JSON list of C-alpha atoms in Angstrom, two decimals:
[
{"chain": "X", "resi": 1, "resn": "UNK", "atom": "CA", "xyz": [91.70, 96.84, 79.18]},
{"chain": "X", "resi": 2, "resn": "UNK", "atom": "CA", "xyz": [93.59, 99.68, 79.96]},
{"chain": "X", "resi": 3, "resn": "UNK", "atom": "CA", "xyz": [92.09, 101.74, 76.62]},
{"chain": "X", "resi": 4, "resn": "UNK", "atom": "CA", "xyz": [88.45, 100.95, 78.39]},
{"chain": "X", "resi": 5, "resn": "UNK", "atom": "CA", "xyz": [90.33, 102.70, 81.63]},
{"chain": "X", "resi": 6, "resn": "UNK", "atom": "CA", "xyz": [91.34, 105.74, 79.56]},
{"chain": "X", "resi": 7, "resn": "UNK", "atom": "CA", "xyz": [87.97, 105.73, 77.98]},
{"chain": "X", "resi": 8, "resn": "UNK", "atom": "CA", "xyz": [85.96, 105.78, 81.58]},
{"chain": "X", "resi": 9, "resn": "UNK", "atom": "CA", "xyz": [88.68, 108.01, 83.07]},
{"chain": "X", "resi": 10, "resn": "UNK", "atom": "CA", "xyz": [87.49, 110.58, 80.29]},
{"chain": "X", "resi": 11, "resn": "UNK", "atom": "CA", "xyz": [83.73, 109.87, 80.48]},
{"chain": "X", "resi": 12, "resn": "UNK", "atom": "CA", "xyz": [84.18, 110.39, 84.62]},
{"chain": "X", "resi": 13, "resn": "UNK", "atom": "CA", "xyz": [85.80, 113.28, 84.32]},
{"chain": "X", "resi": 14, "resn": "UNK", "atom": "CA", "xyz": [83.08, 115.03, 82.08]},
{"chain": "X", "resi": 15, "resn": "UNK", "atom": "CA", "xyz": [80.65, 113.34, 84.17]},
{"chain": "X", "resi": 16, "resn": "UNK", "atom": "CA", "xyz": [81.92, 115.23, 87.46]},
{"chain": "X", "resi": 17, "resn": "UNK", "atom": "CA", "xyz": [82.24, 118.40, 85.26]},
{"chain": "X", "resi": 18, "resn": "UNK", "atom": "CA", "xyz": [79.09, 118.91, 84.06]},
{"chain": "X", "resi": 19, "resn": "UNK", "atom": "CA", "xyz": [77.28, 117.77, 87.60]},
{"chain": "X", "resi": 20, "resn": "UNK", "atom": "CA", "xyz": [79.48, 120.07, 89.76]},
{"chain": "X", "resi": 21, "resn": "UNK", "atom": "CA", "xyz": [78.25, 122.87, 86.55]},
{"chain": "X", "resi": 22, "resn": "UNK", "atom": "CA", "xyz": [74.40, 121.72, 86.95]},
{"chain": "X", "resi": 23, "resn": "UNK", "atom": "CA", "xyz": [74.63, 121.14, 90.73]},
{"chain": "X", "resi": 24, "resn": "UNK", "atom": "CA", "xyz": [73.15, 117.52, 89.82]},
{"chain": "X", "resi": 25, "resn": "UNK", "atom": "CA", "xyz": [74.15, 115.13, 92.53]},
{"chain": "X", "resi": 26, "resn": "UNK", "atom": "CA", "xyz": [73.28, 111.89, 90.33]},
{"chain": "X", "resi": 27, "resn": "UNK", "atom": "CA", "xyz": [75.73, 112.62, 88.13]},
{"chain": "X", "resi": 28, "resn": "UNK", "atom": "CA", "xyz": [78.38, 113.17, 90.29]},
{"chain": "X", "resi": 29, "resn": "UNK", "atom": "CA", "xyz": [77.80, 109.82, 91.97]},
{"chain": "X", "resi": 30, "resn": "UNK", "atom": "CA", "xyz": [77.92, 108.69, 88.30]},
{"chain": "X", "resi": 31, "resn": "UNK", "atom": "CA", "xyz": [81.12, 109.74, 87.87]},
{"chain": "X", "resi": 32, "resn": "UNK", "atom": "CA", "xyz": [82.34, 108.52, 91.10]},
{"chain": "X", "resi": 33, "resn": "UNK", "atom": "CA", "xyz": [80.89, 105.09, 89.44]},
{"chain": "X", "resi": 34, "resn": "UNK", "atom": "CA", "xyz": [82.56, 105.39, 86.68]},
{"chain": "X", "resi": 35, "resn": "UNK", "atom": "CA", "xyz": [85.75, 106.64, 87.82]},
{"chain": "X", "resi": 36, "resn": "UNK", "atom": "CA", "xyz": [85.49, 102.77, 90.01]},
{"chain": "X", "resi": 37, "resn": "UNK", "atom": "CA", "xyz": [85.01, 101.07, 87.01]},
{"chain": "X", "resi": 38, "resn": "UNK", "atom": "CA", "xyz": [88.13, 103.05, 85.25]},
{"chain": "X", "resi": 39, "resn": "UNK", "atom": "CA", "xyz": [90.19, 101.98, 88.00]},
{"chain": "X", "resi": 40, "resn": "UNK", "atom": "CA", "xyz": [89.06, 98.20, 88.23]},
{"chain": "X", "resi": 41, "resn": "UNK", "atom": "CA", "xyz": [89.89, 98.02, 84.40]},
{"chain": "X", "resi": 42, "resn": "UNK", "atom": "CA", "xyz": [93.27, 99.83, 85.24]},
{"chain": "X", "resi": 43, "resn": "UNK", "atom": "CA", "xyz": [94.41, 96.85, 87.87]},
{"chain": "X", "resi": 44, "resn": "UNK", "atom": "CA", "xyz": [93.02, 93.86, 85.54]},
{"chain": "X", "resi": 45, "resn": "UNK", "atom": "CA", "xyz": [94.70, 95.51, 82.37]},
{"chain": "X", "resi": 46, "resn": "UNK", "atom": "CA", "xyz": [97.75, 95.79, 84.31]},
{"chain": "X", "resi": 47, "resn": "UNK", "atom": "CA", "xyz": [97.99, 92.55, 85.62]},
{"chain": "X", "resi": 48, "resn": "UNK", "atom": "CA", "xyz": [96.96, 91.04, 82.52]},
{"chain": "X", "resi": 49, "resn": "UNK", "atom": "CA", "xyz": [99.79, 92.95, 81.04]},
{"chain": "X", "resi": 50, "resn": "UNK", "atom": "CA", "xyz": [102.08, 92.87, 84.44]},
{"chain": "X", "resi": 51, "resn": "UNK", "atom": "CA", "xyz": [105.19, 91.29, 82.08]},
{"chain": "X", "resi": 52, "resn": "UNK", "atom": "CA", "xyz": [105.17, 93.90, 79.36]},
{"chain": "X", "resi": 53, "resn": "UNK", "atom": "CA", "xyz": [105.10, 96.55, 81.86]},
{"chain": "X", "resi": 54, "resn": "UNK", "atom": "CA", "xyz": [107.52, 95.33, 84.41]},
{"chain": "X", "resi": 55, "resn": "UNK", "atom": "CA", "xyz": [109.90, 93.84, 81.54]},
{"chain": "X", "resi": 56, "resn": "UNK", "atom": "CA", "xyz": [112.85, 95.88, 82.45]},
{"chain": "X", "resi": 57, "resn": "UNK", "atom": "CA", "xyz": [114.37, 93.07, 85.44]},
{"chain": "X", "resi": 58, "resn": "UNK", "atom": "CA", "xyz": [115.80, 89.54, 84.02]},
{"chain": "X", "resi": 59, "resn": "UNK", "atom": "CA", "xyz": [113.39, 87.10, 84.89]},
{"chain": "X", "resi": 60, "resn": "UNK", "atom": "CA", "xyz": [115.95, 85.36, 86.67]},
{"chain": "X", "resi": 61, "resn": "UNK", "atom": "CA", "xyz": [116.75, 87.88, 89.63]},
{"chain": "X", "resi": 62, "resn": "UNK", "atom": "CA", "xyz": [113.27, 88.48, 90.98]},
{"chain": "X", "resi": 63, "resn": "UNK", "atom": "CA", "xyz": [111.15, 86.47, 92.89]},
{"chain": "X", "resi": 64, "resn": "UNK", "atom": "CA", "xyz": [107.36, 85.84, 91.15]},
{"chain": "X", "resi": 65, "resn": "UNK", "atom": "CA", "xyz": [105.72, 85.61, 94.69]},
{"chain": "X", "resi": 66, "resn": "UNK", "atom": "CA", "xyz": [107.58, 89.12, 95.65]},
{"chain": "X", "resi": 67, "resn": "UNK", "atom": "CA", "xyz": [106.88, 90.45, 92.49]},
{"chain": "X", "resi": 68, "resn": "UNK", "atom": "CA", "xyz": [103.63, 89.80, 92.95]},
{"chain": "X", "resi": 69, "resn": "UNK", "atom": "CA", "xyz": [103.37, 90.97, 96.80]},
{"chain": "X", "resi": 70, "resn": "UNK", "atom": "CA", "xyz": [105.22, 94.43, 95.06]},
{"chain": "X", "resi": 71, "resn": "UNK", "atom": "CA", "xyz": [102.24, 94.83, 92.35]},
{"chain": "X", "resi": 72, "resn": "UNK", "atom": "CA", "xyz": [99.15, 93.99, 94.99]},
{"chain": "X", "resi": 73, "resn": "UNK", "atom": "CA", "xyz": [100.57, 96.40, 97.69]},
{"chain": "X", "resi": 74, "resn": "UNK", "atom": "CA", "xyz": [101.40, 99.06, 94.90]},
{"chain": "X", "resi": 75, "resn": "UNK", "atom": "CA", "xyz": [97.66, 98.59, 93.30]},
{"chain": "X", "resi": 76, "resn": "UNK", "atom": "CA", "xyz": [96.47, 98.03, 97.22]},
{"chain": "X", "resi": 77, "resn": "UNK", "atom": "CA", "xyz": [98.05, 101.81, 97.56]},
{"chain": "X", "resi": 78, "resn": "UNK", "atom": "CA", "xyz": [96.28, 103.28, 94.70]},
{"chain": "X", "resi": 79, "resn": "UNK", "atom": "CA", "xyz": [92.81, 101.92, 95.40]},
{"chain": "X", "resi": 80, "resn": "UNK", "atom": "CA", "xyz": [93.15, 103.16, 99.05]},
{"chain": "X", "resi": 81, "resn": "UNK", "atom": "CA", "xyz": [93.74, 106.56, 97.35]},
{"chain": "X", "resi": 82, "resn": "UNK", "atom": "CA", "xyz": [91.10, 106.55, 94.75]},
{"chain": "X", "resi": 83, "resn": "UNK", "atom": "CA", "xyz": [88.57, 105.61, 97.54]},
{"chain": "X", "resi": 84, "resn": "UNK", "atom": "CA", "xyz": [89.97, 108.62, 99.71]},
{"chain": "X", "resi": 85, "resn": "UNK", "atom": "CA", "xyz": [89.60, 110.86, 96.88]},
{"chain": "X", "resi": 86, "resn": "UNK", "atom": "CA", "xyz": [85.55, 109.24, 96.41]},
{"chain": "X", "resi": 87, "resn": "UNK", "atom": "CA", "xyz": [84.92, 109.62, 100.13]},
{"chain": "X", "resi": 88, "resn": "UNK", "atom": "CA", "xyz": [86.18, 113.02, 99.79]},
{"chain": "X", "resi": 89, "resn": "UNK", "atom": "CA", "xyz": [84.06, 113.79, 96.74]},
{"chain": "X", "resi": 90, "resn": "UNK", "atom": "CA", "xyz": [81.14, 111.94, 98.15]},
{"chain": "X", "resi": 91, "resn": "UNK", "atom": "CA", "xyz": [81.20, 114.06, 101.53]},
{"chain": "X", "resi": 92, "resn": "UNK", "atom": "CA", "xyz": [81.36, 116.97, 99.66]},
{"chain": "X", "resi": 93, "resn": "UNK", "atom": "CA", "xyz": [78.19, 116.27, 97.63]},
{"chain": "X", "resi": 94, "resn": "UNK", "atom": "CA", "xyz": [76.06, 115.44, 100.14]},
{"chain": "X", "resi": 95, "resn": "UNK", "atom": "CA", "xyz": [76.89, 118.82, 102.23]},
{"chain": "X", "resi": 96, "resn": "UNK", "atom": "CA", "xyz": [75.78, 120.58, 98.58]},
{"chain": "X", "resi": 97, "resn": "UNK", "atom": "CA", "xyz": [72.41, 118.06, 99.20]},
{"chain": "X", "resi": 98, "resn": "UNK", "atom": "CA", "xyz": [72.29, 119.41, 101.92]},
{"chain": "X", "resi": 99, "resn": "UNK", "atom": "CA", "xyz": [72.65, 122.88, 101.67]},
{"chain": "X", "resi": 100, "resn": "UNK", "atom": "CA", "xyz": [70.32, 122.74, 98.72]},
{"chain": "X", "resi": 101, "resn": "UNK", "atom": "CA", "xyz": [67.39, 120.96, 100.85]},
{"chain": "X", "resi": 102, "resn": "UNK", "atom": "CA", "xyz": [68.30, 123.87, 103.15]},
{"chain": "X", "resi": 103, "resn": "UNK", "atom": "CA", "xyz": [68.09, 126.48, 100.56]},
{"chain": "X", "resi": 104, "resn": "UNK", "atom": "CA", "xyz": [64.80, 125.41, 99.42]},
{"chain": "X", "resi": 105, "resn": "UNK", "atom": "CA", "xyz": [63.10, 125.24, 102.94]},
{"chain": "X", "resi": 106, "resn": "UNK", "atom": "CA", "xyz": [64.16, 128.86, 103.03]},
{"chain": "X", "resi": 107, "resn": "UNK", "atom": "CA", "xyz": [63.05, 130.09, 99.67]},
{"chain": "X", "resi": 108, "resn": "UNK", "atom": "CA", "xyz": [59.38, 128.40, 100.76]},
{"chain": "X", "resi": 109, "resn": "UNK", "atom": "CA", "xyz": [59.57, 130.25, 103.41]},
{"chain": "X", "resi": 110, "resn": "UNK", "atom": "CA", "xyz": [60.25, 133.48, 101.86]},
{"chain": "X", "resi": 111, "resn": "UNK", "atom": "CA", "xyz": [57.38, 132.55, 99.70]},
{"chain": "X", "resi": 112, "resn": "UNK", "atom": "CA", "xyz": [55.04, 131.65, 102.15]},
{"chain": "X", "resi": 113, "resn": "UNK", "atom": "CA", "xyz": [56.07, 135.47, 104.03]},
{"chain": "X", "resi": 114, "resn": "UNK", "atom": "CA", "xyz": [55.68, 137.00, 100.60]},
{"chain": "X", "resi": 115, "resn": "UNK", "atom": "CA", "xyz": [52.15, 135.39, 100.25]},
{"chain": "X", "resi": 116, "resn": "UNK", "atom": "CA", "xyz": [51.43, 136.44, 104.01]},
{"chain": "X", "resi": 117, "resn": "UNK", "atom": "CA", "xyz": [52.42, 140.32, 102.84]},
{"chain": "X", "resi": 118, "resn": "UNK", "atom": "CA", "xyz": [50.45, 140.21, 99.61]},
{"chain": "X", "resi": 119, "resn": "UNK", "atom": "CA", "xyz": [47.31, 139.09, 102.19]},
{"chain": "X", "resi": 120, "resn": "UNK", "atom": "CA", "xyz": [48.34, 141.85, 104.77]},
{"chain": "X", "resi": 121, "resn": "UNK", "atom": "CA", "xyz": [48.43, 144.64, 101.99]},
{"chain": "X", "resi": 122, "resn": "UNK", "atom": "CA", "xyz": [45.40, 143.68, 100.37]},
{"chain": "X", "resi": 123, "resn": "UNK", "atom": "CA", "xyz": [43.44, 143.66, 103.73]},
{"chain": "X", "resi": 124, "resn": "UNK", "atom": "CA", "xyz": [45.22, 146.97, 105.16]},
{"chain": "X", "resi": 125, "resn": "UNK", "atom": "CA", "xyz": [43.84, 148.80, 101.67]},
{"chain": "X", "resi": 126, "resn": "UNK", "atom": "CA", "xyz": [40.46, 147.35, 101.81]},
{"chain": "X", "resi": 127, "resn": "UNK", "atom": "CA", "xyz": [40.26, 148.75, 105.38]},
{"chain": "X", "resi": 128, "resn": "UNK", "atom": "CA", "xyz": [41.57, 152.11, 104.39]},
{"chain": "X", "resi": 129, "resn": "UNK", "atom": "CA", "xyz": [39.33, 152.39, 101.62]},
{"chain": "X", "resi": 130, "resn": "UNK", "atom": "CA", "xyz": [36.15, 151.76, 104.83]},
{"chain": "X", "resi": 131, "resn": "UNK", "atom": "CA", "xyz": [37.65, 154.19, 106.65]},
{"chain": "X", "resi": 132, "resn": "UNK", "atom": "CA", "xyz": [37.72, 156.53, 103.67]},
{"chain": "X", "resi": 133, "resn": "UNK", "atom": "CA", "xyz": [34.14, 155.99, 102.87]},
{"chain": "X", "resi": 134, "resn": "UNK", "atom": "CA", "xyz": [33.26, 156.41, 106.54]},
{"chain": "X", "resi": 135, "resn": "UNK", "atom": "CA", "xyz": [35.23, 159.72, 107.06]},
{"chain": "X", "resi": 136, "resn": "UNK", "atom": "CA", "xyz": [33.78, 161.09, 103.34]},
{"chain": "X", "resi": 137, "resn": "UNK", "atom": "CA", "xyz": [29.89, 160.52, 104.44]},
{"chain": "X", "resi": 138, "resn": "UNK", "atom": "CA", "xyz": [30.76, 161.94, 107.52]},
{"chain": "X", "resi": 139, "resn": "UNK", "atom": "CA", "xyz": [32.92, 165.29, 106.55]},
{"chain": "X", "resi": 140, "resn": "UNK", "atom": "CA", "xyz": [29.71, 165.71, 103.74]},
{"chain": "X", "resi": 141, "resn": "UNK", "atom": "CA", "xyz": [27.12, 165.42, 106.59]},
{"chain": "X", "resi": 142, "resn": "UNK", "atom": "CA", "xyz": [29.16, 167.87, 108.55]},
{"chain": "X", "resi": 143, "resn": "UNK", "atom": "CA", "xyz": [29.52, 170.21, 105.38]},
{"chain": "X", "resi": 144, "resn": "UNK", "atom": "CA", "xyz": [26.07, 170.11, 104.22]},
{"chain": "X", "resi": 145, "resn": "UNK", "atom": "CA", "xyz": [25.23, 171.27, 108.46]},
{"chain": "X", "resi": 146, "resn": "UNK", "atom": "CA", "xyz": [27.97, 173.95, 107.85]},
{"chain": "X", "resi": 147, "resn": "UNK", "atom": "CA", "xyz": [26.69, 174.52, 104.74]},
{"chain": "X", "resi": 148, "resn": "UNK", "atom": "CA", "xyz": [23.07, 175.82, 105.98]},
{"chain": "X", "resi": 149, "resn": "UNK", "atom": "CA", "xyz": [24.70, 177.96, 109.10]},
{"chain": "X", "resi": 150, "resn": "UNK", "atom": "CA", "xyz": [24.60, 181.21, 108.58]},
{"chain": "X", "resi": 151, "resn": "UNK", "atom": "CA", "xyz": [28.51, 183.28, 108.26]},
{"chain": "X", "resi": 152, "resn": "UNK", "atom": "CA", "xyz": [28.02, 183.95, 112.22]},
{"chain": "X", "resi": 153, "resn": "UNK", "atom": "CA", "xyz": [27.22, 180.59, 113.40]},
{"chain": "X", "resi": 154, "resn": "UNK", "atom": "CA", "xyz": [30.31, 179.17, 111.15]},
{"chain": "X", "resi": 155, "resn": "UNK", "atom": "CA", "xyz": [32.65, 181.61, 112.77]},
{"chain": "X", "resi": 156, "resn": "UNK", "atom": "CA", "xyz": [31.75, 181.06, 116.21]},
{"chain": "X", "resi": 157, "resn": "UNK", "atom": "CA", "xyz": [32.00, 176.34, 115.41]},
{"chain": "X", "resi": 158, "resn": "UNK", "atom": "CA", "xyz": [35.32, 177.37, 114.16]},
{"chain": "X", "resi": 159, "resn": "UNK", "atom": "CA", "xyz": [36.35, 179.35, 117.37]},
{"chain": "X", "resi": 160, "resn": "UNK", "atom": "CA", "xyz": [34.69, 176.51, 119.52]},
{"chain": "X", "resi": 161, "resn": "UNK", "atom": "CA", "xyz": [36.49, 174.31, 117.75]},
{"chain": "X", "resi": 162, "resn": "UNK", "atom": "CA", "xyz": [39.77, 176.04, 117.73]},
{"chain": "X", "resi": 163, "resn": "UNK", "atom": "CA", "xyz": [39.91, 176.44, 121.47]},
{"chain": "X", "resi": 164, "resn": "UNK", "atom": "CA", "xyz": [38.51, 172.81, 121.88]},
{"chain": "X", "resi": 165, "resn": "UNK", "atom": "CA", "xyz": [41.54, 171.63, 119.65]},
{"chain": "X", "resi": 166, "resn": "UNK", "atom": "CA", "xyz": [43.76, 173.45, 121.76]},
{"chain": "X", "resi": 167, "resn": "UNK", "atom": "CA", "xyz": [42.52, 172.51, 125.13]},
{"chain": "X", "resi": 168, "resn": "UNK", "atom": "CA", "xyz": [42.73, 168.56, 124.33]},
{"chain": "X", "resi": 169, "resn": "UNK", "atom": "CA", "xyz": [46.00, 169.18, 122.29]},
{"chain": "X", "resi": 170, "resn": "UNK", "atom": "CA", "xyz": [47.72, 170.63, 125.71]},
{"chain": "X", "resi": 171, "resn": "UNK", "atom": "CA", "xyz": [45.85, 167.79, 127.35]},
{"chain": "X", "resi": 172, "resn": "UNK", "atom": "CA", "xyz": [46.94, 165.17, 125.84]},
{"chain": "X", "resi": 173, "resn": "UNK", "atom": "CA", "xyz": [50.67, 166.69, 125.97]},
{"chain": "X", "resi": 174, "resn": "UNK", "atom": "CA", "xyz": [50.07, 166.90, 129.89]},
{"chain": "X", "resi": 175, "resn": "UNK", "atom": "CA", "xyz": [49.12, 163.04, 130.11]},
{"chain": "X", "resi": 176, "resn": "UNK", "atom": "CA", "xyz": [52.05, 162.35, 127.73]},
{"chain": "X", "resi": 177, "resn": "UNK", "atom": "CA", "xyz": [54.70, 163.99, 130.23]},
{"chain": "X", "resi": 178, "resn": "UNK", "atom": "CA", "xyz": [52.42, 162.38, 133.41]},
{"chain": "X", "resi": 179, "resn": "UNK", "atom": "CA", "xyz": [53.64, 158.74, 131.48]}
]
């Protein structure tokens, strides 16, 4: 019995190991299992064995019933240790469940932004490539009109336009410093 302990001890131990590596909560809780199981086989192989291990006293000077109040209270003491140690282990896998459910709603999220982007891009280029086409038929209409002006007409749209320029740029400034 206590060679199956050792055995389950060993198996729980790579058991926690490798799902604390993986982040895999089922085989933690497997190895919380199995670390149980290790420690139910420890208390029957040691009562089943209580004489060879507790040999050392005469037979004579101690008491079977307190003996036996002795070995439940020490085994008692060990089991309420081994299920603090599981309640700690078990607390501290479910806050990586949780942190890992909370890590995924985030990285859809980051996806779904990342989708929402890819969209906003591909919209914001198709409408720059409008405007493009729009300002491109309009700057050849307006070249093809400059185009057919004579030298003296082009000279005097480009001094309209000049002072134009400059009477909406200092305008505009005007209503800026008004705001």
């Amino acid at each position: 019995m206590i060679l199956i302990s050792a055995g389950l001890v060993i198996a729980s131990v790579v058991l926690l190991i490798v799902g604390f590596v993986g982040s895999t909560p089922p085989l933690i809780l497997a190895s919380l299992v199995t670390s149980s199981a290790a420690a139910v086989f420890l208390v029957l192989g040691a009562y089943v064995r209580r004489r060879e291990l507790f040999a050392t006293a005469t037979p004579a000077s101690i008491d079977p019933e307190v003996a036996l109040e002795d070995e439940l209270a020490a085994i008692a003491e060990t089991l309420k240790e081994q299920a603090t140690r599981l309640a700690e282990i078990e607390a501290d896998v479910r806050a990586r469940v949780a942190e890992t459910e909370k890590l995924q709603i985030e990285a859809k999220e980051h996806a779904r932004r990342a989708r929402e982007s890819r969209e906003y891009a591909a919209a914001q280029e198709k409408a720059a490539e409008a405007v493009e086409a729009v300002l491109r038929s309009r700057t050849d209409t307006l070249a093809r009109f400059f185009a057919d002006q004579g030298r003296k007409a082009q000279i005097w749209y480009l001094v309209i336009g000049a002072v134009l320029g400059g009477v909406v740029g200092v305008g505009l400034q005007e209503l800026v410093n008004l705001l």
